[in-house]
């Protein structure tokens, strides 16, 4: 895959368990955060986003938590399924109105059937 | 709605050549951003175009350039290719941005460029 050369954090979970993927960001001025999922051979797929005026947002089976005090973002996946196996990236963007995302290195999630 | 499309999907070039990649955004989206993804550097922002103007630029040399047409389709060009330019080049489209900040970006499948 595209991230083979990177020392990616890895997370292995049993099917049906909940997964928590963490991300630290560096720019305290970042206003907008997104989680992406990337499967081998595909482009990143949008999962969920959150703005800096929120600390939690929920989607279908996913929750994003934002802690601005420690500049930390997490993605929680409920009842993890084999199809959730992928590399997950967090990305941040500033309040510039421009769409330049800065991506983390990613976490490889492996779901064990 | 059709997703973001990129052409070609795969490309092999030799050092010193130039290459042009194409991206068609989601219908109605006015912003197109380009990213380079490599095993060593991960995903890095190249530039963003909005309403035919480059609105933001990452830290890449001038060999990397782009443009956007009136129908929001975008091209990026890399001149004088180097081995290190081998990467997956991703295009992302977004409704826009501006007063309301950034919006979610939707990525295409990418163009895999190999430089030999």
PDB file of N, CA and C in Angstrom, chain B residues 34-70:
ATOM      1  N   UNK B  34      -4.684  19.353  -4.635  1.00  0.00           N
ATOM      2  CA  UNK B  34      -3.816  18.260  -5.053  1.00  0.00           C
ATOM      3  C   UNK B  34      -2.898  17.875  -3.901  1.00  0.00           C
ATOM      4  N   UNK B  35      -2.667  16.572  -3.782  1.00  0.00           N
ATOM      5  CA  UNK B  35      -1.799  16.031  -2.739  1.00  0.00           C
ATOM      6  C   UNK B  35      -0.874  14.986  -3.354  1.00  0.00           C
ATOM      7  N   UNK B  36       0.297  14.876  -2.749  1.00  0.00           N
ATOM      8  CA  UNK B  36       1.228  13.821  -3.126  1.00  0.00           C
ATOM      9  C   UNK B  36       1.321  12.833  -1.968  1.00  0.00           C
ATOM     10  N   UNK B  37       1.245  11.550  -2.269  1.00  0.00           N
ATOM     11  CA  UNK B  37       1.369  10.534  -1.227  1.00  0.00           C
ATOM     12  C   UNK B  37       2.513   9.597  -1.555  1.00  0.00           C
ATOM     13  N   UNK B  38       3.473   9.522  -0.658  1.00  0.00           N
ATOM     14  CA  UNK B  38       4.612   8.622  -0.809  1.00  0.00           C
ATOM     15  C   UNK B  38       4.814   7.833   0.467  1.00  0.00           C
ATOM     16  N   UNK B  39       5.469   6.669   0.365  1.00  0.00           N
ATOM     17  CA  UNK B  39       5.734   5.887   1.585  1.00  0.00           C
ATOM     18  C   UNK B  39       6.586   6.648   2.582  1.00  0.00           C
ATOM     19  N   UNK B  40       7.514   7.456   2.093  1.00  0.00           N
ATOM     20  CA  UNK B  40       8.425   8.142   2.994  1.00  0.00           C
ATOM     21  C   UNK B  40       7.866   9.389   3.638  1.00  0.00           C
ATOM     22  N   UNK B  41       7.041  10.129   2.929  1.00  0.00           N
ATOM     23  CA  UNK B  41       6.556  11.428   3.402  1.00  0.00           C
ATOM     24  C   UNK B  41       5.064  11.447   3.729  1.00  0.00           C
ATOM     25  N   UNK B  42       4.374  10.384   3.390  1.00  0.00           N
ATOM     26  CA  UNK B  42       2.939  10.390   3.663  1.00  0.00           C
ATOM     27  C   UNK B  42       2.196  11.294   2.694  1.00  0.00           C
ATOM     28  N   UNK B  43       1.105  11.861   3.168  1.00  0.00           N
ATOM     29  CA  UNK B  43       0.250  12.728   2.349  1.00  0.00           C
ATOM     30  C   UNK B  43       0.671  14.178   2.536  1.00  0.00           C
ATOM     31  N   UNK B  44       1.014  14.838   1.437  1.00  0.00           N
ATOM     32  CA  UNK B  44       1.450  16.231   1.521  1.00  0.00           C
ATOM     33  C   UNK B  44       0.670  17.088   0.550  1.00  0.00           C
ATOM     34  N   UNK B  45       0.274  18.250   1.012  1.00  0.00           N
ATOM     35  CA  UNK B  45      -0.502  19.195   0.225  1.00  0.00           C
ATOM     36  C   UNK B  45       0.382  19.861  -0.824  1.00  0.00           C
ATOM     37  N   UNK B  46      -0.109  19.872  -2.056  1.00  0.00           N
ATOM     38  CA  UNK B  46       0.611  20.526  -3.145  1.00  0.00           C
ATOM     39  C   UNK B  46       0.077  21.939  -3.376  1.00  0.00           C
ATOM     40  N   UNK B  47      -1.171  22.025  -3.771  1.00  0.00           N
ATOM     41  CA  UNK B  47      -1.825  23.327  -3.986  1.00  0.00           C
ATOM     42  C   UNK B  47      -3.323  23.154  -4.096  1.00  0.00           C
ATOM     43  N   UNK B  48      -4.005  24.295  -4.001  1.00  0.00           N
ATOM     44  CA  UNK B  48      -5.459  24.315  -4.114  1.00  0.00           C
ATOM     45  C   UNK B  48      -5.870  25.376  -5.124  1.00  0.00           C
ATOM     46  N   UNK B  49      -6.859  25.049  -5.927  1.00  0.00           N
ATOM     47  CA  UNK B  49      -7.431  25.995  -6.865  1.00  0.00           C
ATOM     48  C   UNK B  49      -8.900  26.206  -6.540  1.00  0.00           C
ATOM     49  N   UNK B  50      -9.304  27.443  -6.640  1.00  0.00           N
ATOM     50  CA  UNK B  50     -10.693  27.820  -6.397  1.00  0.00           C
ATOM     51  C   UNK B  50     -11.055  28.900  -7.404  1.00  0.00           C
ATOM     52  N   UNK B  51     -12.119  28.671  -8.156  1.00  0.00           N
ATOM     53  CA  UNK B  51     -12.525  29.622  -9.194  1.00  0.00           C
ATOM     54  C   UNK B  51     -11.362  30.032 -10.080  1.00  0.00           C
ATOM     55  N   UNK B  52     -10.634  29.055 -10.548  1.00  0.00           N
ATOM     56  CA  UNK B  52      -9.544  29.208 -11.520  1.00  0.00           C
ATOM     57  C   UNK B  52      -8.311  29.916 -10.977  1.00  0.00           C
ATOM     58  N   UNK B  53      -8.262  30.145  -9.677  1.00  0.00           N
ATOM     59  CA  UNK B  53      -7.120  30.834  -9.066  1.00  0.00           C
ATOM     60  C   UNK B  53      -6.458  29.929  -8.047  1.00  0.00           C
ATOM     61  N   UNK B  54      -5.140  29.949  -8.041  1.00  0.00           N
ATOM     62  CA  UNK B  54      -4.445  29.195  -7.002  1.00  0.00           C
ATOM     63  C   UNK B  54      -4.597  29.937  -5.692  1.00  0.00           C
ATOM     64  N   UNK B  55      -5.219  29.286  -4.728  1.00  0.00           N
ATOM     65  CA  UNK B  55      -5.536  29.962  -3.480  1.00  0.00           C
ATOM     66  C   UNK B  55      -4.544  29.631  -2.383  1.00  0.00           C
ATOM     67  N   UNK B  56      -3.909  28.490  -2.505  1.00  0.00           N
ATOM     68  CA  UNK B  56      -2.977  28.061  -1.470  1.00  0.00           C
ATOM     69  C   UNK B  56      -1.938  27.138  -2.082  1.00  0.00           C
ATOM     70  N   UNK B  57      -0.748  27.137  -1.508  1.00  0.00           N
ATOM     71  CA  UNK B  57       0.337  26.360  -2.091  1.00  0.00           C
ATOM     72  C   UNK B  57       1.153  25.739  -0.974  1.00  0.00           C
ATOM     73  N   UNK B  58       1.539  24.495  -1.166  1.00  0.00           N
ATOM     74  CA  UNK B  58       2.401  23.805  -0.212  1.00  0.00           C
ATOM     75  C   UNK B  58       3.861  24.056  -0.528  1.00  0.00           C
ATOM     76  N   UNK B  59       4.724  23.302   0.143  1.00  0.00           N
ATOM     77  CA  UNK B  59       6.167  23.503  -0.005  1.00  0.00           C
ATOM     78  C   UNK B  59       6.779  22.566  -1.032  1.00  0.00           C
ATOM     79  N   UNK B  60       6.398  22.740  -2.249  1.00  0.00           N
ATOM     80  CA  UNK B  60       6.959  21.947  -3.329  1.00  0.00           C
ATOM     81  C   UNK B  60       7.670  22.880  -4.300  1.00  0.00           C
ATOM     82  N   UNK B  61       8.695  22.345  -5.011  1.00  0.00           N
ATOM     83  CA  UNK B  61       9.429  23.211  -5.954  1.00  0.00           C
ATOM     84  C   UNK B  61       8.551  23.657  -7.119  1.00  0.00           C
ATOM     85  N   UNK B  62       9.050  24.652  -7.820  1.00  0.00           N
ATOM     86  CA  UNK B  62       8.313  25.231  -8.932  1.00  0.00           C
ATOM     87  C   UNK B  62       8.070  24.283 -10.087  1.00  0.00           C
ATOM     88  N   UNK B  63       8.739  23.121 -10.070  1.00  0.00           N
ATOM     89  CA  UNK B  63       8.492  22.122 -11.119  1.00  0.00           C
ATOM     90  C   UNK B  63       7.043  21.612 -11.062  1.00  0.00           C
ATOM     91  N   UNK B  64       6.434  21.780  -9.916  1.00  0.00           N
ATOM     92  CA  UNK B  64       5.043  21.353  -9.728  1.00  0.00           C
ATOM     93  C   UNK B  64       4.138  22.557  -9.944  1.00  0.00           C
ATOM     94  N   UNK B  65       3.238  22.437 -10.879  1.00  0.00           N
ATOM     95  CA  UNK B  65       2.329  23.545 -11.161  1.00  0.00           C
ATOM     96  C   UNK B  65       0.953  22.998 -11.464  1.00  0.00           C
ATOM     97  N   UNK B  66      -0.011  23.877 -11.502  1.00  0.00           N
ATOM     98  CA  UNK B  66      -1.359  23.429 -11.794  1.00  0.00           C
ATOM     99  C   UNK B  66      -2.179  24.534 -12.401  1.00  0.00           C
ATOM    100  N   UNK B  67      -3.375  24.176 -12.765  1.00  0.00           N
ATOM    101  CA  UNK B  67      -4.326  25.177 -13.223  1.00  0.00           C
ATOM    102  C   UNK B  67      -5.729  24.620 -13.081  1.00  0.00           C
ATOM    103  N   UNK B  68      -6.679  25.531 -13.154  1.00  0.00           N
ATOM    104  CA  UNK B  68      -8.073  25.114 -13.070  1.00  0.00           C
ATOM    105  C   UNK B  68      -8.840  25.825 -14.177  1.00  0.00           C
ATOM    106  N   UNK B  69      -9.755  25.099 -14.767  1.00  0.00           N
ATOM    107  CA  UNK B  69     -10.542  25.633 -15.872  1.00  0.00           C
ATOM    108  C   UNK B  69     -11.892  26.153 -15.368  1.00  0.00           C
ATOM    109  N   UNK B  70     -12.596  26.811 -16.256  1.00  0.00           N
ATOM    110  CA  UNK B  70     -13.862  27.446 -15.856  1.00  0.00           C
ATOM    111  C   UNK B  70     -14.915  26.424 -15.417  1.00  0.00           C
TER     112      UNK B  70
END
